[in-house]
Amino acid sequence: MSAPVLQIDRIDSSDERFGRAKRWEYQVFGQGNGYAGADDDAAGEMCHFRRWEQSSEFFVGLGGDEQPVGIARALRATPDLGIDSFSTAYVAGQANLIYRDWQAFFATVSPNRVAELATHAVVASHRKTGVSEQLWRHLAQTLSSDGVRYVTVALAAPLFDRYRSRFGDAIEQFADILPGYVGVDSVPAVIDLELLKPGA
């Protein structure tokens, strides 16, 4: 199956489609990967991210029938939260799991230079068709154009080596594994967009 050319819509919390995007995230990311818990099932959304709802934006990849085939949630900096604008850094910091050199990094970097890839998922029928890559490239290019250099992310532990192979030195683990983070043991990492391999 050849890769479809996606229409990718950017949806922030002021968009009337935001509630729909949260439901899609729950269905594609939460249910589709087995990450949704009982609270998520009851609410029909990924409840963990409610703290960051106002600073969330979705990138929704639509197929030819204008149905979502992939979705990603980014968290953006807010002045009142600073580095706690980013779920992975917040949770790791609360648990005192951040490595010392990364503590210094987070203490000095401008939060406006950081964003978080909070969720990223593709419907099962499109996982081998390049949808994930298109969605990631669009999100990364958009963030870069907004002045973001660093992207925090929590990767399911078995996936970290795969991403390390793909991104090389552009991705680094910044804290110990987060047990049961949004439904799965996860590796907290930072992606440096300026160091990405061409085409990554």
Short mmCIF file of C-alpha atoms in Angstrom, two decimals, residues 59-63 67-72 120-123 131-132:
data_model
loop_
_atom_site.label_atom_id
_atom_site.label_comp_id
_atom_site.label_asym_id
_atom_site.label_seq_id
_atom_site.Cartn_x
_atom_site.Cartn_y
_atom_site.Cartn_z
CA PHE A 59 -2.11 17.62 14.56
CA VAL A 60 -4.71 15.41 12.89
CA GLY A 61 -3.86 13.50 9.73
CA LEU A 62 -6.93 12.99 7.57
CA GLY A 63 -7.20 10.33 4.88
CA GLN A 67 -11.43 10.51 8.51
CA PRO A 68 -8.51 10.64 10.97
CA VAL A 69 -5.77 8.11 10.26
CA GLY A 70 -3.17 9.61 12.60
CA ILE A 71 -3.04 12.08 15.46
CA ALA A 72 -0.41 13.79 17.59
CA HIS A 120 1.46 10.19 18.58
CA ALA A 121 -0.53 7.35 17.06
CA VAL A 122 -1.78 5.96 13.77
CA VAL A 123 -4.79 3.73 13.16
CA VAL A 131 1.39 8.14 7.91
CA SER A 132 3.43 8.30 11.13
#
